[in-house]
Amino acid sequence: MVRIGVVTFPGSLDDHDAARAVRLAGGEAVPLWHKDTALCGVDAVVLAGGFSYGDYLRCGAIARFAPVMDAIIEKASEGMPVLGICNGFQVLCEAHLLPGALIRNDHQRFICRDQKLRVDNADTAWTRAFSVGDELTVPLKNGEGCFVAQPHVIERLEGDGRVVFRYLDVNPNGSMNNIAGVTNEAGNVVGLMPHPEHAVEAGFGPATTSKAHGGIDGLRIFESVLSSVMKV
């Protein structure tokens, strides 16, 4: 069985939800603590959402220096799939595993809504169950979800096809180019602001744009990594 590590930092809120999503997708969820120095032989890692270390300094800036991140950075450089959701996305940017940064929403308010997304890259470890152009609906909840980067970085992300998810219908936080998620050059590290782990079971998530999987759009992200790992 594919073993997916789920990291808990002080202030993590969605680690149990992410672990449940892994199990529903058919994997084994392995809890990882922020002070761990090894990854217990997992095949992939999820950095869940929340408010790591209370979001003091910048969001994710303290969590980036947690002992577990040294192991994650090392394994990510070797090709291990890593997914950062919301606060996890912020941590990945602070750790320079992904480019850019997440700053305060342009309207200066916390937002919680069902968000429609489009898949723009189906070649990452976390999107292989999708096709380019697929649309999905998953919950979004953030106060610092505005993705920004220098113009030349945005140009490179767009040119290299490294924008993975893009907001549709409405840009909820002012993210440049409607970017909701990006990947590294290798395609094994992905960060996204919306929460796929909250759309993994029929009747307990948002209304969906897709009829596949019984309307469980977020589950396909976790199914994707299981498929990716088993193909290696």
Short mmCIF file of N, CA and C in Angstrom, two decimals, residues 4 132 152:
data_model
loop_
_atom_site.label_atom_id
_atom_site.label_comp_id
_atom_site.label_asym_id
_atom_site.label_seq_id
_atom_site.Cartn_x
_atom_site.Cartn_y
_atom_site.Cartn_z
N ILE A 4 1.45 7.66 2.58
CA ILE A 4 1.49 9.10 2.40
C ILE A 4 1.62 9.76 3.77
N VAL A 132 -6.16 18.13 -18.95
CA VAL A 132 -6.09 19.58 -19.05
C VAL A 132 -7.46 20.12 -19.45
N HIS A 152 8.94 38.38 -14.06
CA HIS A 152 9.68 37.38 -14.84
C HIS A 152 9.42 35.97 -14.33
#
